[in-house]
Amino acid sequence: MVRDGVLVAFGMGVGAVCFAEAADVTDRKLPLRGGAAAAVIADRPDLFGVGRVQVTWSVPTTEKLVALTFDDGPHPRWTPMVLDILDRHRVPATFFMVGEQAQRHADIIRHRRMSQHDVGNHTWTHRDLARTDPDEAYDELFRTHTTLTDVTGREPRFLRPPYGHLSGGALAAAARMRYDIVLWSQQMRERQFRGDPAGQARHIVDRAQPGTILLAHDVGSDDRLVALDGLPDMITGLRARGFRFVTVSELLKPEQ
């Protein structure tokens, strides 16, 4: 089932290459065959795992559900702040973690109650997967998968590529890891609402739709704190509109 996204089937020879911005040929490791852009590579069926991958931006549903997601952590300054807010308001979320960050700050995950939250793969080094070939992308995902499984006691099921950038190599690696790819349909606008947490919260609340996947961050420059400072108002405002917060796993359940 395709959820406001696209299902890419490698076994049928169908490939998708998504470039978020223009770049010259050498940067993208072209020609296509064997480079980052290659979605099909002859005589390497091992690269494609189950042979398909689902990409989701949002979920079509009549229920007022929203999945709150945080990228780039964990970090000792920001992640505990986010978890405190979520605990206080009893909101589940999904954390797309960078592997080396999770390894470095494993105590944050182990010493906090994470059972109500999802944890997803955000690569080992926050590397742009649009610039990696299938083997390089797989290494980024596999190292992170192993670390998150060890730290959380659960295997991640989802990939969010850094910057939302995809390539044939990234898609192949996701299929090989049996991941679904989760992007987003709405995001925090920190630069637009500098010094105005209430305005940031209103912006999200006014535009949310059923099935929204919302992007936020628990690492970054201080400018991004405007979104976290407005998080309680955003939670309260969305609930006042009748929205219920769910994890990505819950949002993607077949019955939704």
Coordinates of N, CA and C in Angstrom, one line a residue:
M1 N 0.9 -1.2 0.0 CA 0.0 0.0 0.0 C 0.9 1.2 0.0
V2 N 0.6 2.2 -0.9 CA 1.4 3.4 -0.9 C 0.7 4.5 -0.1
R3 N 1.4 5.1 0.8 CA 0.8 6.1 1.7 C 1.3 7.5 1.3
D4 N 0.6 8.1 0.4 CA 1.0 9.5 -0.1 C 2.4 9.5 -0.5
G5 N 2.9 8.3 -1.0 CA 4.3 8.2 -1.4 C 4.4 7.4 -2.6
V6 N 5.5 6.6 -2.7 CA 5.8 5.8 -3.9 C 6.4 4.5 -3.4
L7 N 6.0 3.4 -4.1 CA 6.6 2.1 -3.8 C 7.6 1.8 -4.9
V8 N 8.8 1.6 -4.6 CA 9.9 1.4 -5.6 C 10.2 -0.1 -5.6
A9 N 10.0 -0.8 -6.7 CA 10.2 -2.2 -6.9 C 11.4 -2.5 -7.7
F10 N 12.5 -2.9 -7.0 CA 13.7 -3.1 -7.7 C 13.6 -4.4 -8.6
G11 N 12.9 -5.4 -8.1 CA 12.8 -6.7 -8.8 C 12.1 -6.5 -10.1
M12 N 11.3 -5.5 -10.3 CA 10.7 -5.2 -11.6 C 11.5 -4.3 -12.5
G13 N 12.7 -3.9 -12.0 CA 13.5 -3.0 -12.8 C 13.1 -1.6 -12.8
V14 N 12.3 -1.2 -11.8 CA 11.9 0.2 -11.7 C 12.8 0.9 -10.7
G15 N 13.4 2.0 -11.0 CA 14.2 2.7 -10.1 C 13.8 4.2 -10.0
A16 N 14.1 4.7 -8.8 CA 13.7 6.2 -8.7 C 15.0 6.9 -8.2
V17 N 15.3 8.0 -8.7 CA 16.4 8.8 -8.3 C 15.9 10.2 -8.0
C18 N 16.0 10.6 -6.7 CA 15.5 11.9 -6.3 C 16.7 12.8 -5.9
F19 N 16.8 13.9 -6.6 CA 17.8 14.9 -6.3 C 17.1 16.1 -5.8
A20 N 17.5 16.6 -4.6 CA 16.8 17.7 -4.1 C 17.4 19.0 -4.6
E21 N 18.6 19.0 -5.2 CA 19.1 20.2 -5.7 C 20.1 19.9 -6.9
A22 N 20.4 20.8 -7.7 CA 21.3 20.5 -8.8 C 22.7 20.4 -8.3
A23 N 23.4 19.5 -9.0 CA 24.9 19.4 -8.7 C 25.5 18.9 -9.9
D24 N 26.9 19.1 -10.0 CA 27.5 18.8 -11.3 C 27.8 17.3 -11.3
V25 N 28.2 16.8 -12.4 CA 28.2 15.4 -12.7 C 29.2 14.6 -11.8
T26 N 30.4 15.2 -11.5 CA 31.3 14.5 -10.7 C 30.9 14.4 -9.3
D27 N 30.1 15.4 -8.8 CA 29.6 15.3 -7.4 C 28.6 14.2 -7.2
R28 N 27.9 13.8 -8.2 CA 26.9 12.8 -8.1 C 27.4 11.4 -8.5
K29 N 28.7 11.3 -8.7 CA 29.4 10.0 -9.0 C 28.7 9.4 -10.3
L30 N 28.5 10.2 -11.3 CA 28.0 9.7 -12.5 C 29.2 9.2 -13.4
P31 N 29.0 8.3 -14.3 CA 27.8 7.9 -14.9 C 26.9 7.1 -14.0
L32 N 25.7 6.9 -14.4 CA 24.7 6.3 -13.5 C 25.1 4.9 -13.0
R33 N 25.7 4.1 -13.9 CA 25.9 2.7 -13.6 C 27.0 2.6 -12.5
G34 N 26.7 2.2 -11.3 CA 27.6 2.0 -10.2 C 27.8 3.2 -9.3
G35 N 27.2 4.3 -9.7 CA 27.4 5.5 -8.8 C 26.2 5.7 -7.9
A36 N 26.2 6.8 -7.2 CA 25.2 7.1 -6.2 C 23.8 7.1 -6.9
A37 N 23.7 7.5 -8.1 CA 22.4 7.6 -8.8 C 21.8 6.3 -9.2
A38 N 22.7 5.3 -9.3 CA 22.2 4.0 -9.9 C 21.2 3.3 -9.0
A39 N 20.0 3.1 -9.6 CA 19.0 2.4 -8.9 C 19.0 0.9 -9.3
V40 N 19.6 0.5 -10.4 CA 19.7 -0.9 -10.8 C 21.1 -1.1 -11.2
I41 N 21.8 -2.2 -10.6 CA 23.1 -2.5 -11.0 C 23.1 -4.0 -11.4
A42 N 23.6 -4.3 -12.6 CA 23.6 -5.6 -13.1 C 24.4 -6.6 -12.3
D43 N 23.9 -7.8 -12.1 CA 24.7 -8.9 -11.5 C 25.0 -8.6 -10.0
R44 N 24.2 -7.7 -9.4 CA 24.4 -7.5 -7.9 C 23.0 -7.6 -7.3
P45 N 22.3 -8.7 -7.4 CA 21.0 -8.8 -6.7 C 21.0 -8.7 -5.2
D46 N 22.2 -8.9 -4.6 CA 22.4 -8.8 -3.2 C 22.2 -7.3 -2.7
L47 N 22.3 -6.4 -3.6 CA 22.2 -5.0 -3.2 C 20.7 -4.6 -2.9
F48 N 19.7 -5.4 -3.3 CA 18.4 -4.9 -3.3 C 17.5 -5.6 -2.3
G49 N 18.1 -6.5 -1.5 CA 17.4 -7.2 -0.4 C 16.0 -7.7 -0.8
V50 N 15.0 -7.2 -0.2 CA 13.6 -7.7 -0.4 C 13.1 -7.2 -1.8
G51 N 13.8 -6.3 -2.4 CA 13.4 -5.9 -3.8 C 12.4 -4.8 -3.9
R52 N 12.1 -4.2 -2.7 CA 11.1 -3.1 -2.7 C 11.3 -2.2 -1.5
V53 N 10.9 -1.0 -1.6 CA 10.9 -0.1 -0.4 C 9.8 0.9 -0.5
Q54 N 9.1 1.2 0.6 CA 8.0 2.1 0.6 C 8.5 3.5 1.1
V55 N 8.1 4.6 0.5 CA 8.5 5.9 0.8 C 7.2 6.7 1.3
T56 N 7.2 7.3 2.5 CA 6.0 7.9 3.0 C 6.3 9.3 3.4
W57 N 5.4 10.2 2.9 CA 5.5 11.6 3.4 C 4.4 11.9 4.4
S58 N 3.2 11.3 4.2 CA 2.1 11.5 5.1 C 1.2 10.3 4.9
V59 N 0.2 10.1 5.7 CA -0.7 9.0 5.6 C -2.2 9.5 5.4
P60 N -2.8 9.0 4.3 CA -4.2 9.3 4.1 C -5.1 8.7 5.1
T61 N -5.8 9.4 5.9 CA -6.6 8.9 7.0 C -7.7 10.0 7.3
T62 N -8.8 9.5 7.8 CA -9.8 10.4 8.2 C -9.7 10.8 9.7
E63 N -8.8 10.0 10.4 CA -8.6 10.3 11.8 C -7.6 11.4 12.0
K64 N -7.8 12.2 13.0 CA -6.9 13.4 13.3 C -5.7 12.9 14.0
L65 N -4.8 12.3 13.2 CA -3.5 11.8 13.8 C -2.3 12.6 13.3
V66 N -1.4 12.8 14.2 CA -0.1 13.4 13.8 C 1.0 12.7 14.4
A67 N 2.1 12.5 13.6 CA 3.3 11.9 14.1 C 4.4 12.9 14.3
L68 N 4.8 13.2 15.5 CA 5.9 14.1 15.8 C 7.2 13.4 15.7
T69 N 8.1 13.9 14.9 CA 9.4 13.3 14.7 C 10.6 14.2 15.0
F70 N 11.7 13.7 15.5 CA 12.9 14.5 15.9 C 14.1 13.9 15.2
D71 N 14.9 14.7 14.5 CA 16.1 14.2 13.8 C 17.3 14.7 14.5
D72 N 18.4 13.9 14.2 CA 19.8 14.3 14.4 C 20.4 14.0 15.8
G73 N 19.6 13.6 16.8 CA 20.1 13.3 18.1 C 20.6 11.9 18.2
P74 N 20.8 11.5 19.5 CA 20.6 12.3 20.7 C 21.7 13.2 21.1
H75 N 21.4 14.2 21.9 CA 22.3 15.2 22.4 C 22.0 15.5 23.8
P76 N 23.1 15.6 24.7 CA 22.8 15.8 26.1 C 22.2 17.1 26.5
R77 N 22.2 18.1 25.6 CA 21.6 19.4 26.0 C 20.1 19.4 25.6
W78 N 19.8 18.9 24.4 CA 18.5 19.1 23.8 C 17.6 17.9 24.0
T79 N 18.1 16.7 23.9 CA 17.2 15.5 23.9 C 16.5 15.3 25.3
P80 N 17.2 15.5 26.4 CA 16.5 15.4 27.7 C 15.4 16.5 27.8
M81 N 15.6 17.6 27.3 CA 14.6 18.7 27.3 C 13.3 18.3 26.5
V82 N 13.6 17.7 25.3 CA 12.4 17.2 24.5 C 11.7 16.1 25.2
L83 N 12.4 15.1 25.8 CA 11.8 14.0 26.5 C 11.0 14.5 27.7
D84 N 11.5 15.5 28.4 CA 10.8 16.0 29.5 C 9.4 16.6 29.1
I85 N 9.4 17.3 28.0 CA 8.2 17.9 27.5 C 7.2 16.8 27.1
L86 N 7.7 15.9 26.4 CA 6.9 14.8 25.9 C 6.3 14.0 27.1
D87 N 7.1 13.7 28.1 CA 6.7 13.0 29.2 C 5.6 13.7 30.0
R88 N 5.8 15.0 30.1 CA 4.9 15.9 30.9 C 3.5 15.9 30.2
H89 N 3.5 15.9 28.9 CA 2.3 16.0 28.1 C 1.8 14.6 27.6
R90 N 2.5 13.6 28.0 CA 2.2 12.2 27.6 C 2.0 12.1 26.0
V91 N 3.0 12.5 25.3 CA 3.0 12.5 23.9 C 4.1 11.5 23.4
P92 N 3.7 10.5 22.6 CA 4.7 9.7 22.0 C 5.3 10.3 20.7
A93 N 6.5 10.0 20.4 CA 7.2 10.6 19.2 C 8.1 9.6 18.6
T94 N 8.7 10.0 17.5 CA 9.7 9.1 16.8 C 11.0 9.9 16.7
F95 N 12.1 9.3 17.1 CA 13.4 9.9 17.1 C 14.3 9.2 16.0
F96 N 14.6 10.0 15.0 CA 15.5 9.4 14.0 C 16.9 9.8 14.4
M97 N 17.7 8.8 14.8 CA 19.0 9.1 15.5 C 20.2 8.8 14.6
V98 N 21.2 9.7 14.7 CA 22.5 9.5 14.1 C 23.3 8.5 14.9
G99 N 23.8 7.5 14.2 CA 24.4 6.4 14.9 C 25.6 6.8 15.8
E100 N 26.5 7.6 15.3 CA 27.6 8.0 16.1 C 27.2 8.8 17.3
Q101 N 26.1 9.6 17.2 CA 25.6 10.3 18.3 C 25.0 9.4 19.3
A102 N 24.3 8.3 18.9 CA 23.7 7.4 19.8 C 24.7 6.6 20.5
Q103 N 25.8 6.3 19.8 CA 26.9 5.6 20.5 C 27.6 6.5 21.5
R104 N 27.8 7.7 21.2 CA 28.5 8.7 22.1 C 27.6 9.0 23.3
H105 N 26.3 9.1 23.1 CA 25.4 9.5 24.2 C 24.4 8.4 24.5
A106 N 24.9 7.2 24.5 CA 24.0 6.0 24.8 C 23.3 6.1 26.1
D107 N 24.0 6.8 27.1 CA 23.4 6.9 28.5 C 22.1 7.7 28.4
I108 N 21.9 8.6 27.5 CA 20.7 9.4 27.4 C 19.5 8.5 27.1
I109 N 19.8 7.5 26.2 CA 18.7 6.6 25.8 C 18.5 5.6 26.8
R110 N 19.5 5.0 27.4 CA 19.4 3.9 28.4 C 18.8 4.4 29.7
H111 N 19.0 5.6 30.0 CA 18.5 6.1 31.3 C 17.2 6.8 31.3
R112 N 16.6 6.9 30.1 CA 15.3 7.5 30.0 C 14.3 6.5 29.5
R113 N 13.0 6.8 29.9 CA 11.9 5.9 29.5 C 11.6 6.1 28.0
M114 N 12.1 5.2 27.1 CA 11.9 5.4 25.7 C 10.9 4.4 25.1
S115 N 10.3 3.6 26.0 CA 9.4 2.5 25.5 C 8.2 3.1 24.7
Q116 N 7.7 4.3 25.0 CA 6.6 4.8 24.3 C 6.9 5.5 23.0
H117 N 8.2 5.6 22.7 CA 8.7 6.3 21.5 C 9.3 5.3 20.5
D118 N 9.2 5.7 19.2 CA 9.9 4.9 18.1 C 11.3 5.5 18.0
V119 N 12.2 4.6 17.5 CA 13.6 5.1 17.2 C 13.9 4.6 15.8
G120 N 14.3 5.5 14.9 CA 14.6 5.2 13.5 C 16.0 5.6 13.2
N121 N 16.5 5.1 12.0 CA 17.8 5.2 11.5 C 18.0 6.5 10.7
H122 N 19.0 7.3 11.1 CA 19.3 8.6 10.4 C 20.7 8.6 9.9
T123 N 21.3 7.4 9.6 CA 22.6 7.2 9.2 C 23.6 7.3 10.3
W124 N 24.9 6.9 10.0 CA 25.9 6.9 11.1 C 26.5 8.3 11.3
T125 N 26.7 9.0 10.2 CA 27.4 10.3 10.3 C 26.6 11.5 9.8
H126 N 25.3 11.3 9.6 CA 24.5 12.3 9.0 C 25.0 12.6 7.6
R127 N 25.4 11.6 6.9 CA 25.9 11.7 5.6 C 24.8 11.8 4.5
D128 N 25.0 12.7 3.5 CA 24.1 12.8 2.5 C 24.1 11.6 1.6
L129 N 23.0 10.8 1.7 CA 22.9 9.5 1.0 C 22.8 9.7 -0.6
A130 N 22.5 10.9 -1.0 CA 22.4 11.2 -2.4 C 23.8 11.2 -3.0
R131 N 24.9 11.2 -2.2 CA 26.2 11.2 -2.6 C 27.0 9.9 -2.3
T132 N 26.2 8.8 -2.0 CA 26.8 7.6 -1.7 C 26.3 6.5 -2.6
D133 N 27.2 5.5 -2.9 CA 26.8 4.4 -3.7 C 26.1 3.4 -2.8
P134 N 25.6 2.3 -3.4 CA 24.8 1.4 -2.5 C 25.6 0.8 -1.4
D135 N 26.8 0.4 -1.6 CA 27.6 -0.2 -0.5 C 27.9 0.8 0.6
E136 N 28.2 2.1 0.2 CA 28.5 3.1 1.2 C 27.3 3.4 2.0
A137 N 26.1 3.5 1.3 CA 24.9 3.8 2.0 C 24.5 2.7 3.0
Y138 N 24.7 1.4 2.5 CA 24.4 0.3 3.4 C 25.3 0.3 4.7
D139 N 26.6 0.6 4.5 CA 27.5 0.7 5.7 C 27.0 1.7 6.7
E140 N 26.6 2.9 6.2 CA 26.0 4.0 7.1 C 24.8 3.4 7.8
L141 N 23.9 2.7 7.2 CA 22.7 2.2 7.8 C 23.0 1.1 8.7
F142 N 23.8 0.1 8.3 CA 24.0 -1.1 9.1 C 24.7 -0.7 10.4
R143 N 25.7 0.1 10.4 CA 26.4 0.5 11.6 C 25.4 1.2 12.6
T144 N 24.5 2.0 12.1 CA 23.6 2.7 13.0 C 22.5 1.7 13.5
H145 N 22.1 0.8 12.6 CA 21.1 -0.3 13.0 C 21.6 -1.1 14.2
T146 N 22.9 -1.5 14.1 CA 23.5 -2.3 15.1 C 23.6 -1.6 16.4
T147 N 24.0 -0.3 16.4 CA 24.1 0.5 17.6 C 22.8 0.8 18.2
L148 N 21.8 1.1 17.4 CA 20.5 1.4 18.0 C 19.8 0.2 18.6
T149 N 20.0 -1.0 17.9 CA 19.5 -2.2 18.5 C 20.1 -2.5 19.8
D150 N 21.4 -2.3 19.9 CA 22.1 -2.6 21.2 C 21.7 -1.6 22.3
V151 N 21.6 -0.3 21.9 CA 21.3 0.7 22.9 C 19.8 0.7 23.4
T152 N 18.9 0.5 22.4 CA 17.5 0.5 22.8 C 16.9 -0.8 23.0
G153 N 17.5 -1.9 22.6 CA 16.9 -3.2 22.7 C 15.9 -3.5 21.7
R154 N 15.7 -2.6 20.7 CA 14.7 -2.8 19.6 C 15.4 -2.5 18.3
E155 N 15.0 -3.3 17.3 CA 15.5 -3.0 15.9 C 14.8 -1.9 15.3
P156 N 15.4 -0.9 14.7 CA 14.7 0.1 14.0 C 14.1 -0.4 12.7
R157 N 13.0 0.1 12.3 CA 12.3 -0.3 11.1 C 12.2 0.8 10.0
F158 N 12.6 2.0 10.4 CA 12.5 3.1 9.5 C 13.8 3.8 9.2
L159 N 13.9 4.4 8.0 CA 15.0 5.2 7.7 C 14.5 6.6 7.3
R160 N 15.1 7.6 7.9 CA 14.9 9.0 7.4 C 16.3 9.5 6.8
P161 N 16.4 9.7 5.5 CA 17.7 10.1 5.0 C 18.0 11.6 5.4
P162 N 19.2 11.9 5.7 CA 19.5 13.3 6.1 C 19.1 14.2 4.9
Y163 N 18.6 15.4 5.3 CA 18.1 16.4 4.3 C 17.0 15.9 3.5
G164 N 16.5 14.7 3.7 CA 15.4 14.2 2.8 C 15.9 13.8 1.4
H165 N 17.3 13.7 1.3 CA 17.9 13.4 0.0 C 17.9 11.9 -0.3
L166 N 17.5 11.5 -1.4 CA 17.5 10.1 -1.8 C 18.3 9.9 -3.1
S167 N 18.7 8.7 -3.4 CA 19.4 8.3 -4.6 C 19.1 6.8 -4.8
G168 N 19.5 6.3 -5.9 CA 19.4 4.9 -6.2 C 20.1 4.1 -5.1
G169 N 21.3 4.5 -4.7 CA 22.1 3.8 -3.7 C 21.4 3.8 -2.4
A170 N 20.8 4.9 -2.0 CA 20.0 5.0 -0.7 C 18.8 4.0 -0.7
L171 N 18.1 4.0 -1.8 CA 16.9 3.2 -2.0 C 17.3 1.7 -1.9
A172 N 18.4 1.4 -2.6 CA 18.9 0.0 -2.6 C 19.3 -0.4 -1.2
A173 N 20.0 0.4 -0.4 CA 20.4 0.1 0.9 C 19.2 0.0 1.9
A174 N 18.2 0.8 1.7 CA 17.0 0.7 2.5 C 16.3 -0.6 2.3
A175 N 16.2 -1.0 1.0 CA 15.6 -2.3 0.7 C 16.4 -3.5 1.3
R176 N 17.7 -3.4 1.2 CA 18.5 -4.4 1.8 C 18.4 -4.5 3.3
M177 N 18.1 -3.4 3.9 CA 17.9 -3.4 5.4 C 16.5 -3.7 5.8
R178 N 15.6 -3.9 4.8 CA 14.2 -4.1 5.0 C 13.5 -2.9 5.8
Y179 N 14.0 -1.7 5.4 CA 13.5 -0.5 6.0 C 12.4 0.1 5.1
D180 N 11.4 0.8 5.7 CA 10.6 1.8 5.0 C 11.2 3.1 5.2
I181 N 11.1 4.0 4.2 CA 11.6 5.3 4.3 C 10.5 6.3 4.7
V182 N 10.8 7.1 5.7 CA 9.8 8.1 6.2 C 10.4 9.5 6.1
L183 N 9.7 10.3 5.3 CA 10.0 11.7 5.1 C 9.1 12.5 6.0
W184 N 8.6 13.6 5.5 CA 7.7 14.4 6.3 C 6.8 15.3 5.4
S185 N 5.7 15.8 5.9 CA 4.8 16.6 5.2 C 4.7 18.0 5.8
Q186 N 5.2 18.2 7.0 CA 5.2 19.5 7.6 C 6.4 19.6 8.5
Q187 N 7.0 20.8 8.7 CA 8.2 20.9 9.5 C 8.2 22.2 10.3
M188 N 9.0 22.2 11.4 CA 9.2 23.4 12.1 C 9.9 24.5 11.3
R189 N 9.6 25.7 11.4 CA 10.2 26.8 10.6 C 10.9 27.8 11.6
E190 N 12.1 27.3 12.1 CA 12.8 28.1 13.1 C 13.2 29.4 12.6
R191 N 13.8 29.5 11.4 CA 14.3 30.8 10.9 C 13.2 31.8 10.7
Q192 N 12.0 31.3 10.3 CA 10.9 32.2 10.0 C 10.3 32.8 11.3
F193 N 10.5 32.1 12.5 CA 9.9 32.5 13.7 C 10.9 32.7 14.8
R194 N 12.0 33.3 14.5 CA 13.1 33.6 15.5 C 12.5 34.4 16.6
G195 N 12.7 34.0 17.8 CA 12.3 34.7 19.0 C 10.8 34.7 19.2
D196 N 10.0 33.9 18.4 CA 8.6 33.9 18.5 C 8.1 32.4 18.6
P197 N 8.3 31.8 19.8 CA 7.8 30.4 19.9 C 6.3 30.2 19.8
A198 N 5.5 31.2 20.2 CA 4.1 31.1 20.1 C 3.7 31.2 18.6
G199 N 4.4 32.0 17.8 CA 4.1 32.1 16.4 C 4.4 30.8 15.7
Q200 N 5.5 30.2 16.1 CA 5.9 28.9 15.5 C 4.8 27.8 15.8
A201 N 4.4 27.8 17.1 CA 3.3 26.9 17.5 C 2.1 27.1 16.7
R202 N 1.6 28.3 16.5 CA 0.4 28.6 15.8 C 0.5 28.2 14.3
H203 N 1.7 28.4 13.8 CA 2.0 28.0 12.4 C 1.7 26.5 12.2
I204 N 2.2 25.7 13.1 CA 2.0 24.3 13.0 C 0.6 23.9 13.2
V205 N 0.0 24.4 14.3 CA -1.4 24.1 14.6 C -2.3 24.4 13.5
D206 N -2.2 25.6 12.9 CA -3.1 26.0 11.9 C -3.1 25.2 10.6
R207 N -1.9 24.6 10.3 CA -1.7 23.9 9.1 C -1.7 22.4 9.1
A208 N -1.8 21.8 10.3 CA -1.8 20.4 10.5 C -3.0 19.8 9.8
Q209 N -2.8 18.6 9.2 CA -3.8 17.8 8.5 C -3.8 16.4 9.1
P210 N -4.9 15.7 9.0 CA -4.9 14.3 9.4 C -3.8 13.5 8.7
G211 N -3.0 12.7 9.4 CA -1.9 11.9 8.8 C -0.6 12.7 8.6
T212 N -0.5 13.9 9.2 CA 0.7 14.7 9.1 C 1.9 14.0 9.8
I213 N 3.0 14.0 9.1 CA 4.3 13.7 9.8 C 5.1 15.0 9.9
L214 N 5.4 15.3 11.1 CA 6.0 16.6 11.4 C 7.4 16.5 11.8
L215 N 8.3 17.3 11.1 CA 9.7 17.2 11.3 C 10.2 18.3 12.3
A216 N 10.9 17.9 13.4 CA 11.6 18.8 14.3 C 13.0 18.2 14.5
H217 N 13.8 18.9 15.4 CA 15.1 18.5 15.6 C 15.4 18.6 17.1
D218 N 16.3 17.6 17.6 CA 16.7 17.7 19.0 C 18.2 17.9 19.1
V219 N 18.8 18.5 18.0 CA 20.2 18.9 17.9 C 20.2 20.1 17.0
G220 N 21.1 21.0 17.2 CA 21.3 22.1 16.2 C 21.7 23.4 16.9
S221 N 21.6 24.5 16.1 CA 22.0 25.8 16.6 C 20.9 26.3 17.6
D222 N 21.2 27.3 18.3 CA 20.3 27.9 19.3 C 19.0 28.4 18.6
D223 N 19.1 28.8 17.4 CA 17.9 29.3 16.7 C 16.8 28.3 16.7
R224 N 17.2 27.0 16.6 CA 16.2 25.9 16.6 C 15.4 25.8 17.9
L225 N 15.9 26.3 18.9 CA 15.2 26.2 20.2 C 13.9 26.9 20.2
V226 N 13.6 27.8 19.3 CA 12.3 28.4 19.3 C 11.2 27.4 19.0
A227 N 11.5 26.4 18.3 CA 10.6 25.3 18.1 C 10.3 24.5 19.3
L228 N 11.4 24.2 20.1 CA 11.2 23.4 21.3 C 10.6 24.3 22.4
D229 N 10.9 25.6 22.4 CA 10.2 26.4 23.4 C 8.7 26.5 23.1
G230 N 8.3 26.4 21.8 CA 6.9 26.4 21.5 C 6.2 25.1 21.5
L231 N 7.0 24.0 21.8 CA 6.4 22.7 21.8 C 5.2 22.5 22.7
P232 N 5.2 22.9 23.9 CA 4.1 22.8 24.8 C 2.8 23.4 24.2
D233 N 2.9 24.6 23.7 CA 1.8 25.3 23.1 C 1.3 24.6 21.8
M234 N 2.3 24.0 21.0 CA 1.9 23.3 19.8 C 1.1 22.0 20.2
I235 N 1.6 21.3 21.2 CA 0.9 20.1 21.7 C -0.5 20.5 22.1
T236 N -0.6 21.5 23.0 CA -2.0 21.9 23.5 C -2.9 22.3 22.4
G237 N -2.3 23.1 21.4 CA -3.1 23.6 20.3 C -3.6 22.5 19.4
L238 N -2.8 21.5 19.1 CA -3.2 20.4 18.2 C -4.3 19.6 18.9
R239 N -4.1 19.4 20.2 CA -5.1 18.6 21.0 C -6.4 19.4 21.0
A240 N -6.4 20.7 21.1 CA -7.6 21.5 21.1 C -8.4 21.3 19.8
R241 N -7.6 21.1 18.7 CA -8.2 20.8 17.4 C -8.7 19.4 17.2
G242 N -8.4 18.6 18.2 CA -8.9 17.2 18.2 C -7.9 16.2 17.7
F243 N -6.6 16.6 17.5 CA -5.5 15.7 17.1 C -5.0 14.8 18.2
R244 N -4.6 13.6 17.8 CA -4.0 12.7 18.7 C -2.6 12.4 18.2
F245 N -1.6 12.4 19.1 CA -0.3 12.1 18.7 C 0.0 10.6 18.7
V246 N 0.7 10.2 17.7 CA 1.1 8.8 17.5 C 2.5 8.7 17.1
T247 N 3.1 7.5 17.2 CA 4.4 7.2 16.6 C 4.2 6.9 15.1
V248 N 5.4 6.9 14.4 CA 5.3 6.6 13.0 C 4.8 5.1 12.8
S249 N 5.2 4.2 13.7 CA 4.7 2.8 13.6 C 3.2 2.8 13.7
E250 N 2.6 3.6 14.6 CA 1.2 3.6 14.8 C 0.5 4.2 13.6
L251 N 1.1 5.3 13.0 CA 0.5 6.0 11.9 C 0.5 5.1 10.7
L252 N 1.5 4.2 10.5 CA 1.6 3.4 9.3 C 0.9 2.0 9.5
K253 N 0.2 1.8 10.6 CA -0.6 0.6 10.7 C -1.5 0.4 9.5
P254 N -1.7 -0.8 9.0 CA -2.5 -1.1 7.8 C -3.9 -0.6 8.0
E255 N -4.5 -0.7 9.2 CA -5.9 -0.3 9.4 C -6.1 1.2 9.3
Q256 N -5.0 2.0 9.4 CA -5.2 3.4 9.4 C -5.7 3.9 8.0

